[in-house]
Structures are given as structure tokens and as C-alpha cells.
Short mmCIF file of N, CA and C in Angstrom, two decimals:
data_model
loop_
_atom_site.label_atom_id
_atom_site.label_comp_id
_atom_site.label_asym_id
_atom_site.label_seq_id
_atom_site.Cartn_x
_atom_site.Cartn_y
_atom_site.Cartn_z
N MET A 9 65.18 17.89 107.31
CA MET A 9 65.80 18.58 108.43
C MET A 9 65.03 18.32 109.72
N VAL A 10 63.70 18.34 109.65
CA VAL A 10 62.88 18.10 110.84
C VAL A 10 63.13 16.70 111.38
N ASP A 11 63.32 15.73 110.46
CA ASP A 11 63.61 14.37 110.89
C ASP A 11 64.92 14.29 111.68
N LYS A 12 65.93 15.01 111.20
CA LYS A 12 67.24 15.02 111.87
C LYS A 12 67.13 15.66 113.25
N ILE A 13 66.36 16.75 113.35
CA ILE A 13 66.16 17.42 114.64
C ILE A 13 65.48 16.47 115.61
N ASN A 14 64.41 15.81 115.16
CA ASN A 14 63.69 14.87 116.02
C ASN A 14 64.56 13.69 116.43
N GLU A 15 65.41 13.23 115.51
CA GLU A 15 66.33 12.14 115.79
C GLU A 15 67.32 12.55 116.90
N HIS A 16 67.87 13.74 116.79
CA HIS A 16 68.81 14.23 117.80
C HIS A 16 68.12 14.43 119.15
N LEU A 17 66.91 14.98 119.15
CA LEU A 17 66.18 15.18 120.40
C LEU A 17 65.82 13.85 121.06
N THR A 18 65.47 12.86 120.26
CA THR A 18 65.20 11.52 120.79
C THR A 18 66.47 10.92 121.39
N SER A 19 67.59 11.07 120.69
CA SER A 19 68.87 10.58 121.20
C SER A 19 69.24 11.28 122.51
N LEU A 20 68.96 12.58 122.60
CA LEU A 20 69.25 13.34 123.81
C LEU A 20 68.44 12.80 124.98
N LYS A 21 67.16 12.57 124.76
CA LYS A 21 66.32 12.01 125.84
C LYS A 21 66.80 10.63 126.26
N GLN A 22 67.18 9.81 125.29
CA GLN A 22 67.68 8.47 125.59
C GLN A 22 69.01 8.54 126.32
N LEU A 23 69.86 9.47 125.95
CA LEU A 23 71.15 9.65 126.61
C LEU A 23 70.96 10.04 128.08
N LEU A 24 70.10 11.02 128.30
CA LEU A 24 69.89 11.52 129.66
C LEU A 24 69.17 10.50 130.55
N SER A 25 68.37 9.63 129.95
CA SER A 25 67.67 8.61 130.74
C SER A 25 68.51 7.34 130.91
N GLY A 26 69.62 7.25 130.20
CA GLY A 26 70.50 6.09 130.32
C GLY A 26 70.18 4.96 129.36
N GLU A 27 69.26 5.19 128.44
CA GLU A 27 68.91 4.14 127.47
C GLU A 27 70.02 3.88 126.46
N ILE A 28 70.78 4.93 126.12
CA ILE A 28 71.94 4.76 125.24
C ILE A 28 73.17 5.34 125.93
N ARG A 29 74.31 4.88 125.49
CA ARG A 29 75.57 5.32 126.09
C ARG A 29 76.19 6.44 125.25
N PRO A 30 76.95 7.32 125.90
CA PRO A 30 77.57 8.44 125.17
C PRO A 30 78.46 7.99 124.02
N LYS A 31 79.13 6.85 124.17
CA LYS A 31 80.05 6.42 123.11
C LYS A 31 79.34 6.11 121.80
N SER A 32 78.03 5.84 121.85
CA SER A 32 77.30 5.61 120.61
C SER A 32 77.08 6.91 119.84
N ILE A 33 77.31 8.04 120.50
CA ILE A 33 77.12 9.35 119.87
C ILE A 33 78.46 9.99 119.50
N VAL A 34 79.40 10.01 120.45
CA VAL A 34 80.67 10.72 120.22
C VAL A 34 81.92 9.86 120.32
N GLY A 35 81.76 8.57 120.53
CA GLY A 35 82.93 7.72 120.69
C GLY A 35 83.38 7.67 122.13
N SER A 36 84.60 7.22 122.35
CA SER A 36 85.09 7.07 123.73
C SER A 36 86.34 7.91 123.94
N GLY A 37 86.76 7.98 125.20
CA GLY A 37 87.99 8.68 125.53
C GLY A 37 87.79 10.06 126.12
N TYR A 38 86.56 10.43 126.44
CA TYR A 38 86.29 11.75 127.00
C TYR A 38 86.20 11.69 128.52
N VAL A 39 86.56 12.79 129.17
CA VAL A 39 86.51 12.85 130.63
C VAL A 39 85.07 12.84 131.12
N TYR A 40 84.22 13.64 130.53
CA TYR A 40 82.79 13.67 130.87
C TYR A 40 82.00 13.31 129.62
N PRO A 41 81.96 12.02 129.26
CA PRO A 41 81.37 11.62 127.98
C PRO A 41 79.89 11.99 127.84
N LYS A 42 79.13 11.91 128.92
CA LYS A 42 77.70 12.24 128.83
C LYS A 42 77.52 13.73 128.51
N ALA A 43 78.34 14.58 129.12
CA ALA A 43 78.28 16.01 128.84
C ALA A 43 78.69 16.30 127.40
N VAL A 44 79.74 15.66 126.92
CA VAL A 44 80.22 15.88 125.55
C VAL A 44 79.15 15.46 124.54
N ALA A 45 78.53 14.31 124.77
CA ALA A 45 77.48 13.83 123.87
C ALA A 45 76.27 14.76 123.90
N SER A 46 75.88 15.18 125.08
CA SER A 46 74.75 16.09 125.24
C SER A 46 75.03 17.42 124.56
N GLU A 47 76.22 17.95 124.74
CA GLU A 47 76.59 19.22 124.12
C GLU A 47 76.57 19.11 122.60
N TRP A 48 77.09 18.01 122.08
CA TRP A 48 77.11 17.82 120.62
C TRP A 48 75.70 17.77 120.07
N LEU A 49 74.83 17.00 120.70
CA LEU A 49 73.44 16.88 120.23
C LEU A 49 72.72 18.23 120.31
N ARG A 50 72.91 18.94 121.40
CA ARG A 50 72.24 20.24 121.57
C ARG A 50 72.75 21.26 120.54
N LYS A 51 74.06 21.24 120.28
CA LYS A 51 74.62 22.16 119.28
C LYS A 51 74.06 21.85 117.90
N GLU A 52 73.99 20.59 117.56
CA GLU A 52 73.45 20.19 116.25
C GLU A 52 71.99 20.62 116.11
N VAL A 53 71.18 20.39 117.14
CA VAL A 53 69.77 20.78 117.08
C VAL A 53 69.64 22.29 116.94
N HIS A 54 70.39 23.03 117.75
CA HIS A 54 70.33 24.49 117.65
C HIS A 54 70.70 24.97 116.25
N ASN A 55 71.79 24.45 115.71
CA ASN A 55 72.27 24.90 114.40
C ASN A 55 71.32 24.50 113.27
N LEU A 56 70.63 23.37 113.40
CA LEU A 56 69.64 22.99 112.40
C LEU A 56 68.40 23.87 112.49
N GLU A 57 68.00 24.21 113.71
CA GLU A 57 66.81 25.05 113.90
C GLU A 57 67.08 26.51 113.58
N ASN A 58 68.32 26.96 113.72
CA ASN A 58 68.68 28.38 113.54
C ASN A 58 69.87 28.52 112.60
N PRO A 59 69.68 28.27 111.31
CA PRO A 59 70.82 28.31 110.39
C PRO A 59 71.49 29.68 110.26
N ASN A 60 70.79 30.75 110.60
CA ASN A 60 71.37 32.08 110.50
C ASN A 60 72.10 32.53 111.76
N THR A 61 71.94 31.78 112.85
CA THR A 61 72.61 32.13 114.11
C THR A 61 73.26 30.88 114.70
N LYS A 62 74.13 30.28 113.92
CA LYS A 62 74.81 29.06 114.38
C LYS A 62 75.78 29.36 115.50
N VAL A 63 76.02 28.35 116.35
CA VAL A 63 76.98 28.46 117.43
C VAL A 63 78.12 27.48 117.19
N ALA A 64 79.29 27.80 117.72
CA ALA A 64 80.45 26.93 117.55
C ALA A 64 80.55 25.89 118.66
N GLU A 65 80.20 26.29 119.87
CA GLU A 65 80.27 25.40 121.03
C GLU A 65 79.11 25.70 121.97
N VAL A 66 78.67 24.66 122.68
CA VAL A 66 77.71 24.85 123.76
C VAL A 66 78.21 24.05 124.96
N TYR A 67 77.80 24.47 126.15
CA TYR A 67 78.23 23.81 127.38
C TYR A 67 77.04 23.58 128.29
N VAL A 68 77.00 22.39 128.90
CA VAL A 68 75.99 22.04 129.89
C VAL A 68 76.74 21.49 131.11
N SER A 69 76.01 21.04 132.10
CA SER A 69 76.66 20.50 133.31
C SER A 69 77.36 19.18 132.99
N THR A 70 78.23 18.75 133.85
CA THR A 70 79.00 17.52 133.61
C THR A 70 78.12 16.28 133.56
N SER A 71 76.91 16.37 134.11
CA SER A 71 75.97 15.23 134.06
C SER A 71 75.31 15.12 132.68
N GLY A 72 75.48 16.13 131.84
CA GLY A 72 74.85 16.14 130.53
C GLY A 72 73.54 16.90 130.53
N LYS A 73 73.02 17.19 131.70
CA LYS A 73 71.76 17.93 131.80
C LYS A 73 72.04 19.42 131.63
N ALA A 74 71.04 20.13 131.15
CA ALA A 74 71.16 21.58 131.02
C ALA A 74 71.16 22.20 132.41
N PHE A 75 71.71 23.40 132.51
CA PHE A 75 71.69 24.13 133.79
C PHE A 75 70.25 24.49 134.11
N LYS A 76 69.88 24.38 135.37
CA LYS A 76 68.49 24.61 135.79
C LYS A 76 68.06 26.07 135.67
N SER A 77 69.01 26.99 135.71
CA SER A 77 68.66 28.41 135.61
C SER A 77 69.75 29.16 134.86
N GLU A 78 69.41 30.36 134.42
CA GLU A 78 70.40 31.21 133.75
C GLU A 78 71.53 31.56 134.72
N ALA A 79 71.17 31.79 135.98
CA ALA A 79 72.18 32.15 136.97
C ALA A 79 73.19 31.04 137.16
N LEU A 80 72.74 29.79 137.20
CA LEU A 80 73.67 28.66 137.34
C LEU A 80 74.56 28.53 136.11
N ALA A 81 74.00 28.78 134.94
CA ALA A 81 74.80 28.72 133.71
C ALA A 81 75.88 29.79 133.74
N MET A 82 75.54 30.97 134.24
CA MET A 82 76.52 32.06 134.31
C MET A 82 77.60 31.82 135.36
N LYS A 83 77.35 30.93 136.31
CA LYS A 83 78.35 30.57 137.31
C LYS A 83 79.23 29.41 136.86
N SER A 84 78.92 28.81 135.71
CA SER A 84 79.66 27.65 135.24
C SER A 84 81.10 28.00 134.89
N LYS A 85 81.94 26.97 134.87
CA LYS A 85 83.35 27.15 134.52
C LYS A 85 83.52 27.73 133.12
N ALA A 86 82.74 27.23 132.17
CA ALA A 86 82.86 27.69 130.79
C ALA A 86 82.53 29.17 130.67
N TYR A 87 81.44 29.59 131.26
CA TYR A 87 81.02 30.99 131.17
C TYR A 87 82.03 31.89 131.88
N GLN A 88 82.49 31.47 133.04
CA GLN A 88 83.47 32.27 133.79
C GLN A 88 84.80 32.36 133.04
N ALA A 89 85.18 31.30 132.34
CA ALA A 89 86.42 31.34 131.55
C ALA A 89 86.31 32.36 130.43
N ILE A 90 85.15 32.44 129.81
CA ILE A 90 84.94 33.43 128.76
C ILE A 90 85.02 34.84 129.34
N LEU A 91 84.35 35.06 130.46
CA LEU A 91 84.36 36.37 131.10
C LEU A 91 85.75 36.81 131.53
N ASN A 92 86.54 35.86 132.03
CA ASN A 92 87.86 36.17 132.56
C ASN A 92 88.97 36.08 131.51
N ASN A 93 88.58 35.92 130.25
CA ASN A 93 89.55 35.84 129.15
C ASN A 93 90.51 34.67 129.28
N THR A 94 90.07 33.58 129.87
CA THR A 94 90.91 32.39 129.98
C THR A 94 90.35 31.23 129.16
N TYR A 95 89.34 31.51 128.33
CA TYR A 95 88.70 30.48 127.49
C TYR A 95 89.64 30.14 126.35
N HIS A 96 89.84 28.84 126.12
CA HIS A 96 90.70 28.39 125.03
C HIS A 96 89.91 27.46 124.13
N ALA A 97 89.70 27.88 122.91
CA ALA A 97 89.03 27.05 121.92
C ALA A 97 90.08 26.16 121.25
N ILE A 98 89.64 25.05 120.73
CA ILE A 98 90.56 24.11 120.09
C ILE A 98 91.24 24.75 118.89
N ASN A 99 90.49 25.51 118.11
CA ASN A 99 91.03 26.08 116.87
C ASN A 99 91.53 27.51 117.04
N ASN A 100 91.60 28.01 118.26
CA ASN A 100 91.98 29.40 118.52
C ASN A 100 91.10 30.38 117.75
N VAL A 101 89.82 30.08 117.70
CA VAL A 101 88.88 30.96 117.00
C VAL A 101 88.63 32.21 117.83
N VAL A 102 88.18 33.25 117.16
CA VAL A 102 87.84 34.49 117.82
C VAL A 102 86.38 34.41 118.26
N ILE A 103 86.13 34.72 119.52
CA ILE A 103 84.77 34.71 120.03
C ILE A 103 84.08 35.99 119.58
N ARG A 104 82.99 35.85 118.81
CA ARG A 104 82.25 37.03 118.38
C ARG A 104 80.99 37.23 119.20
N ASP A 105 80.54 36.17 119.88
CA ASP A 105 79.35 36.27 120.72
C ASP A 105 79.36 35.11 121.71
N TYR A 106 78.79 35.34 122.86
CA TYR A 106 78.63 34.28 123.86
C TYR A 106 77.49 34.66 124.78
N GLY A 107 77.04 33.70 125.53
CA GLY A 107 75.95 33.99 126.46
C GLY A 107 75.27 32.72 126.92
N VAL A 108 74.05 32.90 127.41
CA VAL A 108 73.24 31.80 127.90
C VAL A 108 71.93 31.81 127.13
N MET A 109 71.47 30.64 126.73
CA MET A 109 70.21 30.52 126.00
C MET A 109 69.47 29.27 126.46
N PRO A 110 68.15 29.23 126.20
CA PRO A 110 67.41 28.01 126.51
C PRO A 110 67.99 26.85 125.71
N ALA A 111 68.13 25.71 126.35
CA ALA A 111 68.72 24.55 125.71
C ALA A 111 67.68 23.76 124.93
N PRO A 112 68.04 23.25 123.75
CA PRO A 112 67.13 22.34 123.05
C PRO A 112 66.82 21.15 123.96
N GLY A 113 65.61 20.71 123.95
CA GLY A 113 65.19 19.65 124.85
C GLY A 113 64.35 20.21 125.98
N ALA A 114 64.27 21.54 126.05
CA ALA A 114 63.42 22.25 127.01
C ALA A 114 63.65 21.80 128.45
N ASP A 115 64.92 21.57 128.82
CA ASP A 115 65.18 21.15 130.19
C ASP A 115 66.06 22.14 130.95
N GLY A 116 66.26 23.33 130.43
CA GLY A 116 67.06 24.32 131.13
C GLY A 116 67.82 25.22 130.18
N TYR A 117 69.02 25.61 130.59
CA TYR A 117 69.82 26.58 129.84
C TYR A 117 71.20 26.03 129.55
N MET A 118 71.80 26.56 128.48
CA MET A 118 73.17 26.19 128.12
C MET A 118 73.96 27.44 127.80
N VAL A 119 75.26 27.34 127.96
CA VAL A 119 76.19 28.41 127.61
C VAL A 119 76.56 28.17 126.15
N TYR A 120 76.62 29.26 125.36
CA TYR A 120 77.01 29.10 123.95
C TYR A 120 78.15 30.05 123.61
N VAL A 121 78.92 29.65 122.61
CA VAL A 121 80.00 30.47 122.06
C VAL A 121 79.83 30.47 120.56
N ALA A 122 79.86 31.67 119.97
CA ALA A 122 79.75 31.78 118.52
C ALA A 122 81.00 32.44 117.98
#
């Protein structure tokens, strides 16, 4: 498990520095591919590190970087959609928890939905 976490964190650093492309992680066809790849990697790391408090989705900025502060994360489109009851999950799941947490990679904060 530790190897998988380290592998994902290495991929995240390479993604954010431009060493690898988002399509090598999540494929192609996304509007903000770097953000989608970053979110997937961060969600996987969080869920591996915290098996008892898994999250269904995480959100970062469109650049793929984590939000610089909790306040900026709370101003994001994803967080505001949850607050305003306009959030739509792909599977129409029921939101049991949401909020802002430190992002894996220690570069800021991410919005999560559980």
C-alpha cells in the first residue's frame, strides 16, 4: 500500500511539473484534464491513507494545483454548488459529508464529497 501511495504522489508531482501528461493517468477527452488527473490521484492517495474515511470525489483548481487556502477552496464552484444544493454527482449519490481538507501532496487544500 505504501508503494502505491508513493507512486501516486510521484505521479502527482510529475503531473504538476509537466513531466507527464494527464492522458497517461486518466485518458483523453476531458475539459480540464490536468485537474481531473490531479483529483483522481489525490482521491486515491487519500482513500489509501484513510480506509475508514474514504471520499467519493475531490476537487482542486482547474490548473490541477490544490487551492492555496481553505477560504479559496470554499469559494470554488464545487463547494458553492454543494452549499446551494445544485451539486450533481454522476451516480446521483446522496452526499453524507463534504468540506475542505488538506490535499495529499502538501500543496494546499481540496474540496471533498463523501
